[in-house]
Every structure is written in structure tokens, then in C-alpha cells.
């Protein structure tokens, strides 16, 4: 008997082949899910039809007829669709800035949790234990009514010199504005990035070849600074700081954010940062002790050990759970409805009250949050694959 015939005779029958059973199980699951979804859709459609209603998105073209306190350009004469876009942009403003700030806060406090300094370590511990054990909604309301509303009104606003203005309605900060010559300076900035990347690459190869310290960060930043600063002077200083000021009971100039936005962003950042803190702390502790001892044997100081050895390995461990915190922050932004900030959920509720299209709007809201979450997951999974060690996940 040939080898091929022997191999064929050794194969189990289809109903006992594990590969066939796995594929068949997945096919059955997908089929059941499709049937279940189609049944729900059919029941919903029939129920609406009996009430003389139907699922249609044509109402989004009609006039909204209500105002929105802040966001992109919008008026009451615009459509429901435009109003919904304002809510989406406001949610993205909170989620995008919140993710960045919560990450910075979490990493800093996570390192502080392991600091040899007793006071720093205890401050970080109190922060984590207090914030994690308090509902995020309570914290948002506290920041809104207990902190922001406690500030003086605009006519008595507190000024921070030329840096910013604090009031219970508007918080304004000095902000850079581009002027004539900004296009030329942008070319120098791009050239600086390219030059820094070239210096980084060459110094890295030189360090790998010679085994000496290449100082690529220092040289890269130096090259970038020299090129961009030269371009800034050549283009005639195309950036100026727009400082806010109080004019006739209102704030003009600078970067202005409302009390609702400030309270919501602060609450979400502080709350999410506490969870990221523990993720970072646990990830650092998960790095084998021998790695730090090896770095110390190479003569690296504590900061270099953390920067070059511990944190790169810890972040590989921390990225998946941090992704979950990013998703939670984005979805928790819907709590803005409690303080009247016009986010996606708040604007959608007003649209439901105006149009009576509750089913359609809830489906749109669910699809929007789902799209945001899938996008964040896609980005973070891509980063996770990039930083993963070869052989991981296989």
C-alpha cells in the first residue's frame, strides 16, 4: 500500500474530524445569529407597521428647530442630521482629549505608586483608592457643581496673568494663533521631522555597530529644534499667543471651553486615569526582576532602567487592558447628559423629543458608539501588534 493511501485510510471520518467539526460549529453559530437578528428585525417592523409607523431616516432632513449651546457651526434652522453631527463632534472632542490626558495621568501616577519616596507613593495610593471607589457620575457632578460653579461669575473672573481666565461659565487659556508666514514655517517643521528621523536612524545603526551610547533622542531633538527655530525666524515669527480677556461681561480671545465641557473632561480623565494607574503599576511589577538587575549591572541609573528596560516591556502587557479603559471613557462620555453638555446622547434625546423617532435615533446612537469603539480597538490592536515581541500571540 502506498504512503498516500495509508494517510487517507488513517484520516477519521468527517463526523469525527476536529477541523470539520470546528468549521461546522462556526457555520451553525453564524446561521443561528443571522436567523435571530432577522427575527428581531421582522418583529420590530411588523410592530411598527401595525401602529402605522415605519423605520425611515427621512426625518433627519427636516428642520431641527432647537439650539445647541456649543460645538461646530449650527443654527436652529439646520436639519436634525446637522444637530446630530454637532453631538458627535462634541463627544469626539471629549473622548479624544480625554484619552490623551488620562494616559499621561495614569502613567505618571502608576510610576508614582512604585516610587521609593513614601509621600509620593502614598499620595498616588490615596488618589487611586478614592477615585476608583466613587461612581464616575458622582465625580462629574462634583466637578460641575462643586468646583466649576464655585468659581466667580465672568464679571468677577479670576485671571491667571496672561495665561488664562477662570469663571463659572467659561474657562479660557492663552492659545497660539498662526499668522502670515505659517505656510513657510510648516515646510521647515516637516524638514525638521525628516532631518531628526535621518539622524535617529543613522545614530541607531552606529550604536548597534559600535556598541556605544548613540544619544539618538538628544541629537534628534537638537536637529529638530535647530531646523524649526531657524524656520520660525526666517518666516517672520508666524505664531503669536492669543491671550483671553474679559470684555463687557464676556470673554474674548484664547481657547475657550464651557463649564460643562471642563467638568465632564476633568471627571472622565481623573476617573479613567485611576484605573490606568493600577494597570501601569501591575504591568511594571509583571516585568521580571532580573530585567532590572541586568539593567543595573550594565550601569544604567534608575531613570534609564525605567525608560529603556522596564516601561517598554510593561507597556506590552498594559496595552490590552488600557484599550478597555479607552472604550469605557468614550462610552462614559454619555453621562454628560447629567450636566447639560450637548454630547451625542444629549442631542439625540432632544431630537427624539422633537421628532418622536425614538427607535430610529436609538439605533443610530448605538451604531455610532459601536463605530467609535471599533475604531479605537482597531488602532490599539494595530499598536499592540507593532510593539509585540516576535513570536508572541502565535
mmCIF file of C-alpha atoms in Angstrom:
data_model
loop_
_atom_site.group_PDB
_atom_site.id
_atom_site.type_symbol
_atom_site.label_atom_id
_atom_site.label_comp_id
_atom_site.label_asym_id
_atom_site.label_seq_id
_atom_site.Cartn_x
_atom_site.Cartn_y
_atom_site.Cartn_z
ATOM 1 C CA UNK A 1 0.000 0.000 0.000
ATOM 2 C CA UNK A 2 1.357 3.458 -0.937
ATOM 3 C CA UNK A 3 2.087 6.210 1.581
ATOM 4 C CA UNK A 4 -0.780 8.366 0.244
ATOM 5 C CA UNK A 5 -3.250 5.503 0.544
ATOM 6 C CA UNK A 6 -2.072 4.829 4.087
ATOM 7 C CA UNK A 7 -2.542 8.525 5.004
ATOM 8 C CA UNK A 8 -6.053 8.562 3.528
ATOM 9 C CA UNK A 9 -7.024 5.440 5.402
ATOM 10 C CA UNK A 10 -5.705 6.974 8.664
ATOM 11 C CA UNK A 11 -7.943 10.035 8.408
ATOM 12 C CA UNK A 12 -11.007 9.938 10.683
ATOM 13 C CA UNK A 13 -14.480 10.189 9.164
ATOM 14 C CA UNK A 14 -15.919 13.681 8.677
ATOM 15 C CA UNK A 15 -18.217 13.486 11.716
ATOM 16 C CA UNK A 16 -15.141 12.828 13.905
ATOM 17 C CA UNK A 17 -12.650 15.193 12.218
ATOM 18 C CA UNK A 18 -11.909 18.085 14.608
ATOM 19 C CA UNK A 19 -11.210 20.549 11.792
ATOM 20 C CA UNK A 20 -14.512 19.782 10.133
ATOM 21 C CA UNK A 21 -16.376 19.984 13.445
ATOM 22 C CA UNK A 22 -14.838 23.393 14.244
ATOM 23 C CA UNK A 23 -15.817 24.853 10.883
ATOM 24 C CA UNK A 24 -19.281 23.322 11.106
ATOM 25 C CA UNK A 25 -19.786 24.748 14.599
ATOM 26 C CA UNK A 26 -18.882 28.254 13.421
ATOM 27 C CA UNK A 27 -21.191 27.963 10.416
ATOM 28 C CA UNK A 28 -24.062 26.873 12.650
ATOM 29 C CA UNK A 29 -23.408 29.732 15.091
ATOM 30 C CA UNK A 30 -23.397 32.333 12.307
ATOM 31 C CA UNK A 31 -26.584 30.881 10.838
ATOM 32 C CA UNK A 32 -28.349 30.978 14.218
ATOM 33 C CA UNK A 33 -27.191 34.562 14.799
ATOM 34 C CA UNK A 34 -28.448 35.659 11.363
ATOM 35 C CA UNK A 35 -31.826 33.992 11.907
ATOM 36 C CA UNK A 36 -32.121 35.556 15.368
ATOM 37 C CA UNK A 37 -31.306 39.031 14.053
ATOM 38 C CA UNK A 38 -33.722 38.668 11.118
ATOM 39 C CA UNK A 39 -36.469 37.541 13.509
ATOM 40 C CA UNK A 40 -35.957 40.574 15.750
ATOM 41 C CA UNK A 41 -35.952 42.892 12.745
ATOM 42 C CA UNK A 42 -39.118 41.325 11.358
ATOM 43 C CA UNK A 43 -40.919 41.582 14.705
ATOM 44 C CA UNK A 44 -39.903 45.236 15.089
ATOM 45 C CA UNK A 45 -41.010 46.085 11.555
ATOM 46 C CA UNK A 46 -44.361 44.329 11.980
ATOM 47 C CA UNK A 47 -44.988 46.044 15.316
ATOM 48 C CA UNK A 48 -44.297 49.488 13.850
ATOM 49 C CA UNK A 49 -46.413 48.743 10.784
ATOM 50 C CA UNK A 50 -49.410 47.819 12.957
ATOM 51 C CA UNK A 51 -49.066 51.221 14.628
ATOM 52 C CA UNK A 52 -48.908 52.980 11.289
ATOM 53 C CA UNK A 53 -45.188 53.664 11.644
ATOM 54 C CA UNK A 54 -42.120 52.615 9.732
ATOM 55 C CA UNK A 55 -38.362 52.821 10.158
ATOM 56 C CA UNK A 56 -37.172 55.645 7.950
ATOM 57 C CA UNK A 57 -34.323 58.132 8.226
ATOM 58 C CA UNK A 58 -36.031 60.791 6.112
ATOM 59 C CA UNK A 59 -36.810 62.801 9.246
ATOM 60 C CA UNK A 60 -33.096 63.665 9.552
ATOM 61 C CA UNK A 61 -33.518 66.133 6.678
ATOM 62 C CA UNK A 62 -36.222 68.160 8.434
ATOM 63 C CA UNK A 63 -35.598 71.379 10.362
ATOM 64 C CA UNK A 64 -34.327 70.795 13.897
ATOM 65 C CA UNK A 65 -35.851 73.903 15.469
ATOM 66 C CA UNK A 66 -33.713 73.891 18.646
ATOM 67 C CA UNK A 67 -30.415 75.437 19.621
ATOM 68 C CA UNK A 68 -27.194 73.841 20.844
ATOM 69 C CA UNK A 69 -25.078 75.763 23.309
ATOM 70 C CA UNK A 70 -21.682 74.838 21.852
ATOM 71 C CA UNK A 71 -19.981 72.921 19.087
ATOM 72 C CA UNK A 72 -19.360 73.336 15.378
ATOM 73 C CA UNK A 73 -21.306 75.823 13.278
ATOM 74 C CA UNK A 74 -25.034 75.200 13.723
ATOM 75 C CA UNK A 75 -28.351 77.076 13.887
ATOM 76 C CA UNK A 76 -31.919 76.091 14.760
ATOM 77 C CA UNK A 77 -32.806 76.221 11.047
ATOM 78 C CA UNK A 78 -30.396 73.385 10.270
ATOM 79 C CA UNK A 79 -31.533 69.779 9.936
ATOM 80 C CA UNK A 80 -31.684 67.058 12.570
ATOM 81 C CA UNK A 81 -28.721 65.465 10.820
ATOM 82 C CA UNK A 82 -26.614 68.586 11.369
ATOM 83 C CA UNK A 83 -27.631 68.688 15.016
ATOM 84 C CA UNK A 84 -26.618 65.055 15.391
ATOM 85 C CA UNK A 85 -23.249 65.832 13.803
ATOM 86 C CA UNK A 86 -22.703 68.546 16.408
ATOM 87 C CA UNK A 87 -23.318 65.993 19.168
ATOM 88 C CA UNK A 88 -20.910 63.510 17.586
ATOM 89 C CA UNK A 89 -18.161 66.135 17.285
ATOM 90 C CA UNK A 90 -18.655 67.187 20.916
ATOM 91 C CA UNK A 91 -18.344 63.561 22.023
ATOM 92 C CA UNK A 92 -15.185 63.130 19.954
ATOM 93 C CA UNK A 93 -13.741 66.300 21.499
ATOM 94 C CA UNK A 94 -14.211 64.853 24.958
ATOM 95 C CA UNK A 95 -13.067 61.319 24.095
ATOM 96 C CA UNK A 96 -10.009 62.317 22.074
ATOM 97 C CA UNK A 97 -8.600 64.808 24.578
ATOM 98 C CA UNK A 98 -9.648 62.605 27.498
ATOM 99 C CA UNK A 99 -7.775 59.553 26.194
ATOM 100 C CA UNK A 100 -4.542 61.517 25.865
ATOM 101 C CA UNK A 101 -4.786 63.187 29.288
ATOM 102 C CA UNK A 102 -5.910 60.014 31.077
ATOM 103 C CA UNK A 103 -2.962 58.122 29.589
ATOM 104 C CA UNK A 104 -0.464 60.727 30.770
ATOM 105 C CA UNK A 105 -2.044 60.871 34.228
ATOM 106 C CA UNK A 106 -2.201 57.079 34.519
ATOM 107 C CA UNK A 107 1.425 56.514 33.510
ATOM 108 C CA UNK A 108 2.725 59.217 35.860
ATOM 109 C CA UNK A 109 0.670 58.012 38.819
ATOM 110 C CA UNK A 110 1.428 54.365 38.024
ATOM 111 C CA UNK A 111 5.141 55.070 38.294
ATOM 112 C CA UNK A 112 4.480 57.134 41.436
ATOM 113 C CA UNK A 113 2.713 54.142 43.009
ATOM 114 C CA UNK A 114 6.069 52.325 42.959
ATOM 115 C CA UNK A 115 8.182 55.315 43.958
ATOM 116 C CA UNK A 116 10.714 54.772 46.778
ATOM 117 C CA UNK A 117 9.553 58.109 48.192
ATOM 118 C CA UNK A 118 6.970 57.373 50.890
ATOM 119 C CA UNK A 119 4.986 60.607 50.435
ATOM 120 C CA UNK A 120 4.734 60.309 46.649
ATOM 121 C CA UNK A 121 3.722 56.650 46.926
ATOM 122 C CA UNK A 122 1.001 57.369 49.500
ATOM 123 C CA UNK A 123 -0.421 60.318 47.551
ATOM 124 C CA UNK A 124 -0.771 58.092 44.487
ATOM 125 C CA UNK A 125 -2.366 55.350 46.597
ATOM 126 C CA UNK A 126 -4.925 57.724 48.130
ATOM 127 C CA UNK A 127 -5.777 59.039 44.669
ATOM 128 C CA UNK A 128 -6.384 55.552 43.303
ATOM 129 C CA UNK A 129 -8.362 54.236 46.263
ATOM 130 C CA UNK A 130 -10.550 57.353 46.439
ATOM 131 C CA UNK A 131 -11.338 57.734 42.757
ATOM 132 C CA UNK A 132 -11.813 54.063 41.869
ATOM 133 C CA UNK A 133 -14.333 53.548 44.658
ATOM 134 C CA UNK A 134 -16.528 56.521 43.776
ATOM 135 C CA UNK A 135 -19.092 56.429 40.923
ATOM 136 C CA UNK A 136 -17.957 58.395 37.891
ATOM 137 C CA UNK A 137 -21.330 60.153 37.646
ATOM 138 C CA UNK A 138 -20.932 61.481 41.177
ATOM 139 C CA UNK A 139 -17.462 62.749 40.304
ATOM 140 C CA UNK A 140 -18.662 64.530 37.170
ATOM 141 C CA UNK A 141 -21.452 66.232 39.107
ATOM 142 C CA UNK A 142 -18.952 67.171 41.830
ATOM 143 C CA UNK A 143 -16.593 68.803 39.342
ATOM 144 C CA UNK A 144 -19.504 70.652 37.721
ATOM 145 C CA UNK A 145 -21.375 71.954 40.777
ATOM 146 C CA UNK A 146 -18.705 71.734 43.471
ATOM 147 C CA UNK A 147 -15.720 73.124 41.571
ATOM 148 C CA UNK A 148 -16.640 74.894 38.320
ATOM 149 C CA UNK A 149 -19.797 76.560 39.651
ATOM 150 C CA UNK A 150 -17.874 77.666 42.742
ATOM 151 C CA UNK A 151 -15.760 79.932 40.537
ATOM 152 C CA UNK A 152 -16.771 83.612 40.337
ATOM 153 C CA UNK A 153 -19.004 84.922 37.515
ATOM 154 C CA UNK A 154 -17.455 86.382 34.383
ATOM 155 C CA UNK A 155 -17.580 89.994 35.605
ATOM 156 C CA UNK A 156 -15.502 88.902 38.630
ATOM 157 C CA UNK A 157 -13.457 86.241 36.816
ATOM 158 C CA UNK A 158 -10.108 85.210 38.188
ATOM 159 C CA UNK A 159 -7.232 85.989 35.853
ATOM 160 C CA UNK A 160 -4.058 83.915 35.786
ATOM 161 C CA UNK A 161 -1.960 86.720 34.406
ATOM 162 C CA UNK A 162 -1.690 86.336 30.645
ATOM 163 C CA UNK A 163 -2.164 82.564 30.882
ATOM 164 C CA UNK A 164 -5.927 82.261 31.296
ATOM 165 C CA UNK A 165 -9.226 83.270 32.871
ATOM 166 C CA UNK A 166 -11.376 81.218 35.239
ATOM 167 C CA UNK A 167 -15.115 81.766 35.649
ATOM 168 C CA UNK A 168 -18.184 79.642 36.370
ATOM 169 C CA UNK A 169 -19.304 79.819 32.757
ATOM 170 C CA UNK A 170 -16.188 79.935 30.605
ATOM 171 C CA UNK A 171 -12.612 78.805 31.141
ATOM 172 C CA UNK A 172 -10.193 80.428 28.705
ATOM 173 C CA UNK A 173 -6.481 79.795 28.155
ATOM 174 C CA UNK A 174 -3.882 81.549 26.041
ATOM 175 C CA UNK A 175 -3.596 79.752 22.718
ATOM 176 C CA UNK A 176 -1.179 80.014 19.753
ATOM 177 C CA UNK A 177 -2.560 81.507 16.540
ATOM 178 C CA UNK A 178 -0.988 81.174 13.092
ATOM 179 C CA UNK A 179 -0.333 84.326 11.098
ATOM 180 C CA UNK A 180 1.279 85.256 7.786
ATOM 181 C CA UNK A 181 4.300 83.089 7.036
ATOM 182 C CA UNK A 182 2.862 79.980 8.709
ATOM 183 C CA UNK A 183 2.991 78.052 5.426
ATOM 184 C CA UNK A 184 6.717 78.638 5.029
ATOM 185 C CA UNK A 185 7.329 77.676 8.640
ATOM 186 C CA UNK A 186 5.322 74.465 8.147
ATOM 187 C CA UNK A 187 7.814 73.457 5.442
ATOM 188 C CA UNK A 188 10.656 73.915 7.923
ATOM 189 C CA UNK A 189 8.774 71.858 10.522
ATOM 190 C CA UNK A 190 8.392 68.975 8.055
ATOM 191 C CA UNK A 191 12.067 69.312 7.130
ATOM 192 C CA UNK A 192 12.961 69.223 10.823
ATOM 193 C CA UNK A 193 10.996 65.994 11.309
ATOM 194 C CA UNK A 194 12.736 64.394 8.326
ATOM 195 C CA UNK A 195 16.180 65.533 9.472
ATOM 196 C CA UNK A 196 15.530 64.250 13.007
ATOM 197 C CA UNK A 197 14.361 60.894 11.625
ATOM 198 C CA UNK A 198 17.510 60.593 9.494
ATOM 199 C CA UNK A 199 19.732 61.452 12.479
ATOM 200 C CA UNK A 200 17.838 58.953 14.649
ATOM 201 C CA UNK A 201 18.244 56.181 12.067
ATOM 202 C CA UNK A 202 21.946 56.752 11.459
ATOM 203 C CA UNK A 203 22.810 57.041 15.143
ATOM 204 C CA UNK A 204 20.851 53.866 15.872
ATOM 205 C CA UNK A 205 22.809 51.936 13.242
ATOM 206 C CA UNK A 206 26.061 53.434 14.537
ATOM 207 C CA UNK A 207 25.221 52.422 18.098
ATOM 208 C CA UNK A 208 24.297 48.887 17.034
ATOM 209 C CA UNK A 209 27.576 48.573 15.131
ATOM 210 C CA UNK A 210 29.913 50.040 17.732
ATOM 211 C CA UNK A 211 28.029 49.251 20.948
ATOM 212 C CA UNK A 212 28.471 52.819 22.184
ATOM 213 C CA UNK A 213 25.795 55.160 23.539
ATOM 214 C CA UNK A 214 24.354 56.925 20.482
ATOM 215 C CA UNK A 215 22.267 59.639 22.247
ATOM 216 C CA UNK A 216 19.729 59.448 19.431
ATOM 217 C CA UNK A 217 16.979 61.192 21.429
ATOM 218 C CA UNK A 218 19.215 64.128 22.305
ATOM 219 C CA UNK A 219 20.545 64.541 18.765
ATOM 220 C CA UNK A 220 17.126 64.047 17.173
ATOM 221 C CA UNK A 221 15.533 66.708 19.340
ATOM 222 C CA UNK A 222 18.504 69.015 18.755
ATOM 223 C CA UNK A 223 18.306 68.727 14.967
ATOM 224 C CA UNK A 224 14.528 69.224 15.012
ATOM 225 C CA UNK A 225 14.828 72.273 17.281
ATOM 226 C CA UNK A 226 17.539 73.934 15.191
ATOM 227 C CA UNK A 227 15.688 73.465 11.888
ATOM 228 C CA UNK A 228 12.281 74.561 13.184
ATOM 229 C CA UNK A 229 13.687 77.515 15.148
ATOM 230 C CA UNK A 230 15.609 78.697 12.073
ATOM 231 C CA UNK A 231 12.433 78.434 10.002
ATOM 232 C CA UNK A 232 10.487 80.303 12.673
ATOM 233 C CA UNK A 233 12.901 83.248 12.493
ATOM 234 C CA UNK A 234 13.161 83.210 8.688
ATOM 235 C CA UNK A 235 9.363 83.176 8.227
ATOM 236 C CA UNK A 236 8.983 86.205 10.487
ATOM 237 C CA UNK A 237 7.685 84.616 13.704
ATOM 238 C CA UNK A 238 4.333 83.406 12.273
ATOM 239 C CA UNK A 239 2.891 82.321 15.641
ATOM 240 C CA UNK A 240 1.537 84.546 18.379
ATOM 241 C CA UNK A 241 -0.278 83.744 21.592
ATOM 242 C CA UNK A 242 -3.876 84.910 21.668
ATOM 243 C CA UNK A 243 -4.496 85.854 25.305
ATOM 244 C CA UNK A 244 -8.092 85.945 26.619
ATOM 245 C CA UNK A 245 -9.626 88.995 28.247
ATOM 246 C CA UNK A 246 -12.967 89.972 29.738
ATOM 247 C CA UNK A 247 -14.848 92.499 27.582
ATOM 248 C CA UNK A 248 -18.361 93.627 28.568
ATOM 249 C CA UNK A 249 -19.274 90.600 30.648
ATOM 250 C CA UNK A 250 -17.907 88.107 28.137
ATOM 251 C CA UNK A 251 -14.571 86.506 27.407
ATOM 252 C CA UNK A 252 -12.838 87.205 24.116
ATOM 253 C CA UNK A 253 -9.778 85.528 22.671
ATOM 254 C CA UNK A 254 -7.813 82.466 23.670
ATOM 255 C CA UNK A 255 -9.018 78.885 23.780
ATOM 256 C CA UNK A 256 -12.423 78.844 25.458
ATOM 257 C CA UNK A 257 -14.225 75.829 26.913
ATOM 258 C CA UNK A 258 -17.570 75.766 28.644
ATOM 259 C CA UNK A 259 -18.141 74.780 32.257
ATOM 260 C CA UNK A 260 -19.881 71.576 31.131
ATOM 261 C CA UNK A 261 -17.013 70.517 28.890
ATOM 262 C CA UNK A 262 -14.403 71.265 31.568
ATOM 263 C CA UNK A 263 -16.304 69.349 34.253
ATOM 264 C CA UNK A 264 -17.013 66.344 32.032
ATOM 265 C CA UNK A 265 -13.444 66.140 30.732
ATOM 266 C CA UNK A 266 -11.932 66.501 34.202
ATOM 267 C CA UNK A 267 -14.223 63.878 35.704
ATOM 268 C CA UNK A 268 -13.548 61.330 32.974
ATOM 269 C CA UNK A 269 -9.790 61.925 32.946
ATOM 270 C CA UNK A 270 -9.408 61.662 36.726
ATOM 271 C CA UNK A 271 -11.640 58.566 36.912
ATOM 272 C CA UNK A 272 -10.120 56.693 33.973
ATOM 273 C CA UNK A 273 -6.605 57.733 34.994
ATOM 274 C CA UNK A 274 -7.039 55.925 38.318
ATOM 275 C CA UNK A 275 -7.714 52.628 36.548
ATOM 276 C CA UNK A 276 -4.849 53.159 34.100
ATOM 277 C CA UNK A 277 -2.633 53.844 37.121
ATOM 278 C CA UNK A 278 -3.257 50.369 38.507
ATOM 279 C CA UNK A 279 -2.797 48.804 35.066
ATOM 280 C CA UNK A 280 0.582 50.502 34.686
ATOM 281 C CA UNK A 281 1.616 49.546 38.231
ATOM 282 C CA UNK A 282 0.660 45.911 37.722
ATOM 283 C CA UNK A 283 2.406 45.793 34.348
ATOM 284 C CA UNK A 284 5.636 47.182 35.810
ATOM 285 C CA UNK A 285 5.511 44.592 38.593
ATOM 286 C CA UNK A 286 4.962 41.888 35.974
ATOM 287 C CA UNK A 287 8.340 42.627 34.353
ATOM 288 C CA UNK A 288 10.807 40.012 35.663
ATOM 289 C CA UNK A 289 13.056 41.337 38.407
ATOM 290 C CA UNK A 290 16.061 40.015 36.541
ATOM 291 C CA UNK A 291 15.486 42.588 33.784
ATOM 292 C CA UNK A 292 16.007 45.464 36.212
ATOM 293 C CA UNK A 293 19.008 43.721 37.781
ATOM 294 C CA UNK A 294 20.544 43.223 34.334
ATOM 295 C CA UNK A 295 19.992 46.900 33.521
ATOM 296 C CA UNK A 296 21.602 47.885 36.809
ATOM 297 C CA UNK A 297 24.564 45.634 36.045
ATOM 298 C CA UNK A 298 25.014 47.493 32.755
ATOM 299 C CA UNK A 299 25.416 50.735 34.693
ATOM 300 C CA UNK A 300 22.029 52.290 33.937
ATOM 301 C CA UNK A 301 20.678 54.698 36.530
ATOM 302 C CA UNK A 302 17.119 54.221 37.895
ATOM 303 C CA UNK A 303 15.590 56.575 35.322
ATOM 304 C CA UNK A 304 17.364 54.826 32.442
ATOM 305 C CA UNK A 305 16.282 51.449 33.803
ATOM 306 C CA UNK A 306 12.665 52.624 33.796
ATOM 307 C CA UNK A 307 12.899 54.369 30.425
ATOM 308 C CA UNK A 308 14.800 51.770 28.393
ATOM 309 C CA UNK A 309 14.107 48.441 30.094
ATOM 310 C CA UNK A 310 11.071 48.359 32.368
ATOM 311 C CA UNK A 311 8.480 50.613 30.696
ATOM 312 C CA UNK A 312 8.872 49.213 27.137
ATOM 313 C CA UNK A 313 8.193 45.704 28.447
ATOM 314 C CA UNK A 314 5.451 46.860 30.820
ATOM 315 C CA UNK A 315 3.555 48.687 28.076
ATOM 316 C CA UNK A 316 3.327 45.484 26.039
ATOM 317 C CA UNK A 317 1.473 43.972 28.979
ATOM 318 C CA UNK A 318 -0.597 47.095 29.678
ATOM 319 C CA UNK A 319 -1.911 47.874 26.188
ATOM 320 C CA UNK A 320 -4.836 45.386 26.059
ATOM 321 C CA UNK A 321 -6.406 46.439 29.398
ATOM 322 C CA UNK A 322 -5.698 50.114 28.648
ATOM 323 C CA UNK A 323 -7.696 49.689 25.441
ATOM 324 C CA UNK A 324 -10.695 48.673 27.551
ATOM 325 C CA UNK A 325 -10.306 51.861 29.596
ATOM 326 C CA UNK A 326 -10.277 53.945 26.417
ATOM 327 C CA UNK A 327 -13.533 52.312 25.379
ATOM 328 C CA UNK A 328 -15.031 52.939 28.822
ATOM 329 C CA UNK A 329 -14.042 56.616 28.714
ATOM 330 C CA UNK A 330 -15.669 57.050 25.312
ATOM 331 C CA UNK A 331 -18.912 55.419 26.411
ATOM 332 C CA UNK A 332 -18.929 57.140 29.816
ATOM 333 C CA UNK A 333 -18.958 60.472 28.000
ATOM 334 C CA UNK A 334 -22.702 59.855 27.562
ATOM 335 C CA UNK A 335 -23.035 60.857 31.236
ATOM 336 C CA UNK A 336 -22.696 64.445 30.002
ATOM 337 C CA UNK A 337 -26.488 64.413 29.894
ATOM 338 C CA UNK A 338 -26.430 64.841 33.704
ATOM 339 C CA UNK A 339 -24.797 68.287 33.472
ATOM 340 C CA UNK A 340 -26.395 69.501 30.262
ATOM 341 C CA UNK A 341 -23.375 69.231 27.971
ATOM 342 C CA UNK A 342 -24.634 68.692 24.381
ATOM 343 C CA UNK A 343 -22.866 65.465 23.543
ATOM 344 C CA UNK A 344 -24.075 62.692 21.254
ATOM 345 C CA UNK A 345 -26.559 61.328 23.784
ATOM 346 C CA UNK A 346 -27.875 64.714 24.897
ATOM 347 C CA UNK A 347 -28.510 65.957 21.360
ATOM 348 C CA UNK A 348 -30.095 62.632 20.395
ATOM 349 C CA UNK A 349 -32.527 62.867 23.301
ATOM 350 C CA UNK A 350 -33.606 66.318 22.119
ATOM 351 C CA UNK A 351 -34.045 65.009 18.573
ATOM 352 C CA UNK A 352 -36.244 62.187 19.914
ATOM 353 C CA UNK A 353 -38.403 64.697 21.790
ATOM 354 C CA UNK A 354 -38.729 66.901 18.706
ATOM 355 C CA UNK A 355 -39.316 64.215 16.092
ATOM 356 C CA UNK A 356 -40.817 61.305 18.022
ATOM 357 C CA UNK A 357 -38.445 58.922 16.234
ATOM 358 C CA UNK A 358 -37.151 57.075 19.272
ATOM 359 C CA UNK A 359 -36.431 53.730 17.616
ATOM 360 C CA UNK A 360 -34.549 55.207 14.698
ATOM 361 C CA UNK A 361 -32.466 57.537 16.843
ATOM 362 C CA UNK A 362 -31.550 54.829 19.349
ATOM 363 C CA UNK A 363 -30.383 52.591 16.519
ATOM 364 C CA UNK A 364 -28.287 55.445 15.113
ATOM 365 C CA UNK A 365 -26.806 56.195 18.540
ATOM 366 C CA UNK A 366 -25.927 52.530 19.085
ATOM 367 C CA UNK A 367 -24.317 52.313 15.648
ATOM 368 C CA UNK A 368 -22.321 55.494 16.298
ATOM 369 C CA UNK A 369 -20.934 54.330 19.638
ATOM 370 C CA UNK A 370 -20.193 50.938 18.090
ATOM 371 C CA UNK A 371 -18.247 52.603 15.268
ATOM 372 C CA UNK A 372 -16.221 54.684 17.726
ATOM 373 C CA UNK A 373 -15.400 51.634 19.829
ATOM 374 C CA UNK A 374 -14.405 49.544 16.813
ATOM 375 C CA UNK A 375 -12.144 52.327 15.547
ATOM 376 C CA UNK A 376 -10.398 52.671 18.925
ATOM 377 C CA UNK A 377 -9.993 48.888 19.106
ATOM 378 C CA UNK A 378 -8.569 48.800 15.576
ATOM 379 C CA UNK A 379 -5.985 51.483 16.358
ATOM 380 C CA UNK A 380 -4.960 49.936 19.679
ATOM 381 C CA UNK A 381 -4.770 46.412 18.262
ATOM 382 C CA UNK A 382 -2.535 47.711 15.466
ATOM 383 C CA UNK A 383 -0.241 49.367 18.025
ATOM 384 C CA UNK A 384 -0.272 46.205 20.134
ATOM 385 C CA UNK A 385 0.858 44.115 17.169
ATOM 386 C CA UNK A 386 3.624 46.596 16.394
ATOM 387 C CA UNK A 387 5.132 46.548 19.885
ATOM 388 C CA UNK A 388 4.655 42.814 20.489
ATOM 389 C CA UNK A 389 7.767 40.675 20.612
ATOM 390 C CA UNK A 390 8.322 38.293 17.729
ATOM 391 C CA UNK A 391 6.635 35.017 18.433
ATOM 392 C CA UNK A 392 4.013 36.451 20.785
ATOM 393 C CA UNK A 393 0.437 35.513 20.016
ATOM 394 C CA UNK A 394 1.385 32.648 17.746
#
